[in-house]
């Protein structure tokens, strides 16, 4: 299967669930959106591109930040994600945000046209990462910044490993080929940084962001959200018998209970923020 087709299949299936849980996802990862805005030096009146926007984040958080004199464009290759983002913008009454179907490596915008380019949890899924990063730099104005957020090591992210650890005991996780698109593809420090440099960015840098991932939901609701959000978990859950599923759910809810207090789920999250500047020459 062509790598781009594999991405489309995987994320098309996820789009309805990401739209359903959009508000919870927005709130849980808001600290990452704030970190990207700071890193890319985003301010009022700017024109910003959000690549791999999914159902519209961080694009709509940025739209609020740049204000009516600014503009945000969000792109994603999945039509269902873009439709969800447009609905969210409409509901919230944003007039300064628009969304287009596009992959990172094929952006239909003129060169040097954005004040900042950002992407939250997108780069690790690009089938052609350096081409994507090069294209993101092409549309950036000289001297301006691109900032990317990717997951750090899975061991430091109980948001992922609590449920997948339980499931691993029932269904073996599928082998991940080295460098295949995956949530933890760029979790090793320096890996994405090197690609940002290879794509042509100057003053590239990386830092670890540790932040609380919080959601005011019950443990049972969180369990449902967690596996619905992940195509990989949904595929593995579908392989369980009804009895096994009951047992996985029981064990997952027990393990997740440790992260629940007063009706709030709270995990420590760990993310790498990688950025680079487009040369002014
Ligand atoms: C984990 S979701 C992140 C969505 C959103 N940015 C957020 O943080 O909530 C990953 C997104 O990357 C998108 N994606 C996958 N391959 C892509 C590519 N080549 N170019 C741009 N986006 C891509 C998927 O369609 C999906 O919406």
Tab-separated table of C-alpha atoms and ligand atoms in Angstrom:
chain	number	residue	atom	x	y	z
A	1	UNK	CA	0.000	0.000	0.000
A	2	UNK	CA	1.273	3.518	-0.808
A	3	UNK	CA	2.389	5.183	2.470
A	4	UNK	CA	0.067	8.147	1.933
A	5	UNK	CA	-2.892	5.757	1.429
A	6	UNK	CA	-2.046	3.997	4.712
A	7	UNK	CA	-2.152	7.395	6.481
A	8	UNK	CA	-5.480	8.240	4.882
A	9	UNK	CA	-7.029	4.893	5.866
A	10	UNK	CA	-5.766	5.149	9.438
A	11	UNK	CA	-6.837	8.720	10.103
A	12	UNK	CA	-10.125	8.607	8.167
A	13	UNK	CA	-11.310	5.951	10.634
A	14	UNK	CA	-10.187	8.127	13.554
A	15	UNK	CA	-11.881	11.359	12.391
A	16	UNK	CA	-15.386	10.729	13.865
A	17	UNK	CA	-13.889	9.852	17.267
A	18	UNK	CA	-11.550	12.865	17.274
A	19	UNK	CA	-14.542	15.077	16.491
A	20	UNK	CA	-16.663	13.406	19.200
A	21	UNK	CA	-13.944	13.992	21.836
A	22	UNK	CA	-12.726	17.285	20.339
A	23	UNK	CA	-13.345	19.490	23.380
A	24	UNK	CA	-11.724	17.062	25.786
A	25	UNK	CA	-8.677	16.684	23.484
A	26	UNK	CA	-8.433	20.475	23.170
A	27	UNK	CA	-8.456	20.947	26.935
A	28	UNK	CA	-6.047	18.070	27.696
A	29	UNK	CA	-3.399	19.326	25.259
A	30	UNK	CA	-3.892	23.086	25.684
A	31	UNK	CA	-0.481	23.443	27.446
A	32	UNK	CA	1.140	22.036	24.290
A	33	UNK	CA	-0.707	24.571	22.106
A	34	UNK	CA	0.485	27.380	24.398
A	35	UNK	CA	4.075	26.092	24.245
A	36	UNK	CA	3.950	25.992	20.416
A	37	UNK	CA	2.581	29.547	20.246
A	38	UNK	CA	5.378	30.770	22.525
A	39	UNK	CA	8.071	28.840	20.680
A	40	UNK	CA	6.924	30.105	17.248
A	41	UNK	CA	6.627	33.684	18.619
A	42	UNK	CA	2.969	33.933	17.565
A	43	UNK	CA	1.324	37.275	18.323
A	44	UNK	CA	-1.684	39.404	17.474
A	45	UNK	CA	-2.318	40.117	13.806
A	46	UNK	CA	-0.130	37.302	12.472
A	47	UNK	CA	-0.901	34.819	9.699
A	48	UNK	CA	-0.286	31.269	10.969
A	49	UNK	CA	-0.357	27.801	9.363
A	50	UNK	CA	-1.304	24.735	11.468
A	51	UNK	CA	-0.235	21.509	9.714
A	52	UNK	CA	-1.957	18.204	10.654
A	53	UNK	CA	-4.693	20.191	12.387
A	54	UNK	CA	-7.021	17.183	12.793
A	55	UNK	CA	-10.395	18.543	13.995
A	56	UNK	CA	-8.871	22.037	14.296
A	57	UNK	CA	-6.250	22.285	17.029
A	58	UNK	CA	-4.147	24.150	17.791
A	59	UNK	CA	-5.575	26.232	14.898
A	60	UNK	CA	-8.611	27.524	16.804
A	61	UNK	CA	-6.598	28.306	19.945
A	62	UNK	CA	-4.243	30.276	17.680
A	63	UNK	CA	-7.225	32.036	16.027
A	64	UNK	CA	-8.225	33.368	19.461
A	65	UNK	CA	-4.632	34.437	20.132
A	66	UNK	CA	-3.967	36.294	16.824
A	67	UNK	CA	-7.341	38.039	16.999
A	68	UNK	CA	-9.531	39.488	14.260
A	69	UNK	CA	-6.600	41.192	12.522
A	70	UNK	CA	-4.767	37.860	12.179
A	71	UNK	CA	-5.565	34.680	10.289
A	72	UNK	CA	-5.065	30.943	10.774
A	73	UNK	CA	-5.110	28.279	8.094
A	74	UNK	CA	-5.343	24.653	9.217
A	75	UNK	CA	-4.496	21.778	6.862
A	76	UNK	CA	-4.933	18.029	7.140
A	77	UNK	CA	-5.009	15.310	4.432
A	78	UNK	CA	-8.200	13.775	5.873
A	79	UNK	CA	-11.426	15.315	4.550
A	80	UNK	CA	-13.346	14.142	7.654
A	81	UNK	CA	-10.896	15.963	9.957
A	82	UNK	CA	-11.118	19.159	7.884
A	83	UNK	CA	-14.938	19.010	7.898
A	84	UNK	CA	-14.868	18.590	11.707
A	85	UNK	CA	-12.494	21.570	12.041
A	86	UNK	CA	-14.777	23.729	9.865
A	87	UNK	CA	-17.802	22.786	11.998
A	88	UNK	CA	-15.901	23.662	15.198
A	89	UNK	CA	-14.847	27.062	13.762
A	90	UNK	CA	-18.425	27.771	12.697
A	91	UNK	CA	-19.826	26.801	16.115
A	92	UNK	CA	-17.320	29.011	17.933
A	93	UNK	CA	-17.901	31.892	15.493
A	94	UNK	CA	-14.309	32.236	14.285
A	95	UNK	CA	-14.102	34.319	11.101
A	96	UNK	CA	-10.311	34.336	10.997
A	97	UNK	CA	-9.787	30.561	10.615
A	98	UNK	CA	-10.088	28.437	7.504
A	99	UNK	CA	-9.301	24.812	6.809
A	100	UNK	CA	-8.065	22.996	3.685
A	101	UNK	CA	-7.383	19.368	2.743
A	102	UNK	CA	-3.599	19.091	2.215
A	103	UNK	CA	-0.558	17.040	3.226
A	104	UNK	CA	2.488	18.662	4.777
A	105	UNK	CA	4.580	17.867	1.706
A	106	UNK	CA	2.143	19.495	-0.751
A	107	UNK	CA	1.034	22.896	0.474
A	108	UNK	CA	-0.808	25.041	-2.072
A	109	UNK	CA	0.379	28.355	-0.602
A	110	UNK	CA	2.871	30.869	-1.989
A	111	UNK	CA	6.397	30.841	-0.590
A	112	UNK	CA	7.180	33.238	2.282
A	113	UNK	CA	3.506	33.736	3.189
A	114	UNK	CA	3.129	32.788	6.910
A	115	UNK	CA	4.498	34.459	10.063
A	116	UNK	CA	4.614	31.086	11.846
A	117	UNK	CA	4.050	27.405	11.029
A	118	UNK	CA	3.163	24.940	13.783
A	119	UNK	CA	2.110	21.312	14.105
A	120	UNK	CA	0.886	19.474	17.208
A	121	UNK	CA	1.327	15.681	17.173
A	122	UNK	CA	1.542	15.608	13.365
A	123	UNK	CA	5.168	15.276	12.189
A	124	UNK	CA	5.532	11.682	13.409
A	125	UNK	CA	2.815	10.583	10.975
A	126	UNK	CA	4.234	12.225	7.828
A	127	UNK	CA	5.072	9.510	5.255
A	128	UNK	CA	7.764	11.839	3.815
A	129	UNK	CA	8.973	13.831	6.844
A	130	UNK	CA	11.866	15.842	5.353
A	131	UNK	CA	9.772	16.785	2.301
A	132	UNK	CA	6.980	17.880	4.660
A	133	UNK	CA	9.314	19.965	6.829
A	134	UNK	CA	10.930	21.525	3.732
A	135	UNK	CA	7.506	22.514	2.401
A	136	UNK	CA	6.535	23.993	5.796
A	137	UNK	CA	9.729	26.084	5.688
A	138	UNK	CA	9.036	27.146	2.083
A	139	UNK	CA	5.721	28.803	3.014
A	140	UNK	CA	7.233	30.467	6.119
A	141	UNK	CA	8.495	34.062	5.843
A	142	UNK	CA	12.296	34.429	6.083
A	143	UNK	CA	13.481	34.932	9.656
A	144	UNK	CA	10.277	33.422	11.141
A	145	UNK	CA	9.820	30.170	13.110
A	146	UNK	CA	8.324	26.714	12.695
A	147	UNK	CA	7.507	24.758	15.899
A	148	UNK	CA	6.503	21.103	16.247
A	149	UNK	CA	5.252	19.020	19.172
A	150	UNK	CA	5.863	15.257	19.264
A	151	UNK	CA	5.496	12.717	22.066
A	152	UNK	CA	8.562	11.989	24.225
A	153	UNK	CA	9.290	8.447	25.514
A	154	UNK	CA	6.235	6.262	26.090
A	155	UNK	CA	7.570	5.325	29.575
A	156	UNK	CA	7.127	8.989	30.563
A	157	UNK	CA	3.567	9.098	29.218
A	158	UNK	CA	1.150	7.057	31.344
A	159	UNK	CA	-1.672	8.570	29.259
A	160	UNK	CA	-0.584	5.961	26.679
A	161	UNK	CA	1.088	3.126	28.540
A	162	UNK	CA	-1.500	2.433	31.265
A	163	UNK	CA	-4.154	1.151	28.840
A	164	UNK	CA	-1.777	-0.294	26.231
A	165	UNK	CA	0.143	-2.119	28.995
A	166	UNK	CA	-3.042	-3.951	30.034
A	167	UNK	CA	-3.963	-4.728	26.428
A	168	UNK	CA	-0.439	-6.077	25.719
A	169	UNK	CA	-1.160	-8.916	28.157
A	170	UNK	CA	-4.074	-10.072	25.961
A	171	UNK	CA	-3.074	-9.175	22.369
A	172	UNK	CA	0.571	-8.742	21.362
A	173	UNK	CA	1.221	-5.248	20.033
A	174	UNK	CA	1.899	-5.227	16.283
A	175	UNK	CA	5.615	-4.814	15.501
A	176	UNK	CA	6.524	-1.231	14.632
A	177	UNK	CA	9.007	-1.009	11.754
A	178	UNK	CA	11.871	1.368	12.443
A	179	UNK	CA	10.893	4.859	11.390
A	180	UNK	CA	7.328	3.897	10.400
A	181	UNK	CA	4.661	6.544	11.160
A	182	UNK	CA	3.802	6.097	14.838
A	183	UNK	CA	3.053	8.247	17.889
A	184	UNK	CA	6.554	7.587	19.321
A	185	UNK	CA	8.553	7.753	16.057
A	186	UNK	CA	10.354	10.931	17.199
A	187	UNK	CA	10.455	10.254	20.932
A	188	UNK	CA	14.286	9.883	20.920
A	189	UNK	CA	15.830	13.265	21.653
A	190	UNK	CA	17.565	14.729	18.599
A	191	UNK	CA	15.818	12.610	15.947
A	192	UNK	CA	13.277	15.172	14.740
A	193	UNK	CA	15.753	17.984	15.428
A	194	UNK	CA	18.151	16.429	12.880
A	195	UNK	CA	15.364	16.275	10.269
A	196	UNK	CA	14.423	19.921	10.886
A	197	UNK	CA	18.082	20.811	10.254
A	198	UNK	CA	18.226	18.556	7.183
A	199	UNK	CA	15.139	20.337	5.820
A	200	UNK	CA	17.094	23.608	5.947
A	201	UNK	CA	16.062	25.330	9.189
A	202	UNK	CA	18.622	27.387	11.082
A	203	UNK	CA	18.875	27.884	14.859
A	204	UNK	CA	17.029	24.581	15.342
A	205	UNK	CA	16.426	23.614	18.964
A	206	UNK	CA	14.573	21.106	21.127
A	207	UNK	CA	13.255	21.092	24.665
A	208	UNK	CA	11.179	18.756	26.817
A	209	UNK	CA	7.794	20.056	27.943
A	210	UNK	CA	6.359	18.302	30.993
A	211	UNK	CA	2.735	19.220	31.626
A	212	UNK	CA	-0.412	17.870	33.313
A	213	UNK	CA	-2.880	16.117	30.995
A	214	UNK	CA	-6.201	16.635	32.779
A	215	UNK	CA	-9.791	15.739	31.981
A	216	UNK	CA	-12.877	16.052	34.180
A	217	UNK	CA	-14.248	12.589	33.358
A	218	UNK	CA	-14.824	9.347	35.200
A	219	UNK	CA	-12.344	6.494	34.838
A	220	UNK	CA	-14.936	4.585	32.763
A	221	UNK	CA	-15.404	7.531	30.377
A	222	UNK	CA	-11.650	7.968	30.043
A	223	UNK	CA	-11.187	4.293	29.140
A	224	UNK	CA	-13.721	4.698	26.307
A	225	UNK	CA	-12.147	7.932	25.038
A	226	UNK	CA	-8.646	6.486	25.165
A	227	UNK	CA	-9.258	3.503	22.942
A	228	UNK	CA	-11.644	5.313	20.620
A	229	UNK	CA	-8.950	7.951	19.927
A	230	UNK	CA	-6.393	5.356	18.880
A	231	UNK	CA	-6.776	3.379	15.652
A	232	UNK	CA	-4.156	0.930	16.923
A	233	UNK	CA	-6.004	0.266	20.189
A	234	UNK	CA	-9.332	-0.025	18.362
A	235	UNK	CA	-7.856	-2.645	16.021
A	236	UNK	CA	-6.521	-4.654	18.949
A	237	UNK	CA	-9.700	-4.309	21.014
A	238	UNK	CA	-11.645	-5.683	17.997
A	239	UNK	CA	-9.538	-8.872	18.230
A	240	UNK	CA	-10.726	-9.674	21.777
A	241	UNK	CA	-13.571	-12.038	22.637
A	242	UNK	CA	-16.429	-10.515	24.654
A	243	UNK	CA	-15.051	-12.163	27.819
A	244	UNK	CA	-11.518	-10.897	27.184
A	245	UNK	CA	-12.811	-7.395	26.515
A	246	UNK	CA	-14.646	-7.395	29.861
A	247	UNK	CA	-11.434	-8.456	31.612
A	248	UNK	CA	-9.258	-5.882	29.760
A	249	UNK	CA	-11.759	-3.177	30.662
A	250	UNK	CA	-11.814	-4.265	34.325
A	251	UNK	CA	-8.004	-4.286	34.568
A	252	UNK	CA	-7.631	-1.008	32.632
A	253	UNK	CA	-10.164	0.754	34.856
A	254	UNK	CA	-8.393	-0.558	37.941
A	255	UNK	CA	-4.991	0.668	36.642
A	256	UNK	CA	-6.433	4.038	35.559
A	257	UNK	CA	-7.993	4.518	39.005
A	258	UNK	CA	-4.550	5.511	40.290
A	259	UNK	CA	-4.728	8.615	38.046
A	260	UNK	CA	-8.208	9.725	39.113
A	261	UNK	CA	-8.967	12.132	41.948
A	262	UNK	CA	-12.223	13.991	42.715
A	263	UNK	CA	-13.641	13.191	39.264
A	264	UNK	CA	-10.547	14.417	37.385
A	265	UNK	CA	-8.169	12.160	35.434
A	266	UNK	CA	-4.645	13.540	35.686
A	267	UNK	CA	-1.468	12.256	34.027
A	268	UNK	CA	1.987	13.730	33.706
A	269	UNK	CA	2.617	14.319	29.971
A	270	UNK	CA	6.012	14.575	28.295
A	271	UNK	CA	6.454	16.111	24.870
A	272	UNK	CA	9.373	17.370	22.770
A	273	UNK	CA	9.025	20.877	21.344
A	274	UNK	CA	11.272	21.161	18.288
A	275	UNK	CA	11.675	24.400	16.367
A	276	UNK	CA	13.693	26.010	13.613
A	277	UNK	CA	13.948	29.371	11.881
A	278	UNK	CA	13.831	30.028	8.143
A	279	UNK	CA	17.075	31.626	7.099
A	280	UNK	CA	16.658	35.349	6.426
A	281	UNK	CA	19.192	35.169	3.547
B	1	LIG	C1	-2.598	12.877	16.369
B	1	LIG	S1	-3.527	13.734	15.155
B	1	LIG	C2	-3.231	15.394	15.686
B	1	LIG	C3	-4.402	16.307	15.414
B	1	LIG	C4	-4.288	17.709	16.036
B	1	LIG	N1	-3.159	18.442	15.538
B	1	LIG	C5	-4.234	17.641	17.549
B	1	LIG	O1	-3.149	17.810	18.118
B	1	LIG	O2	-5.284	17.411	18.175
B	1	LIG	C6	-2.478	13.561	13.754
B	1	LIG	C7	-2.988	14.226	12.494
B	1	LIG	O3	-1.945	14.179	11.502
B	1	LIG	C8	-2.557	14.120	10.242
B	1	LIG	N2	-1.574	13.728	9.213
B	1	LIG	C9	-1.139	12.502	8.918
B	1	LIG	N3	-0.275	12.539	7.884
B	1	LIG	C10	-0.161	13.836	7.525
B	1	LIG	C11	0.573	14.513	6.507
B	1	LIG	N4	1.376	13.870	5.652
B	1	LIG	N5	0.443	15.857	6.407
B	1	LIG	C12	-0.343	16.528	7.277
B	1	LIG	N6	-1.066	15.927	8.246
B	1	LIG	C13	-0.978	14.603	8.372
B	1	LIG	C14	-3.677	13.113	10.472
B	1	LIG	O4	-4.654	13.161	9.471
B	1	LIG	C15	-4.182	13.540	11.844
B	1	LIG	O5	-5.275	14.419	11.746
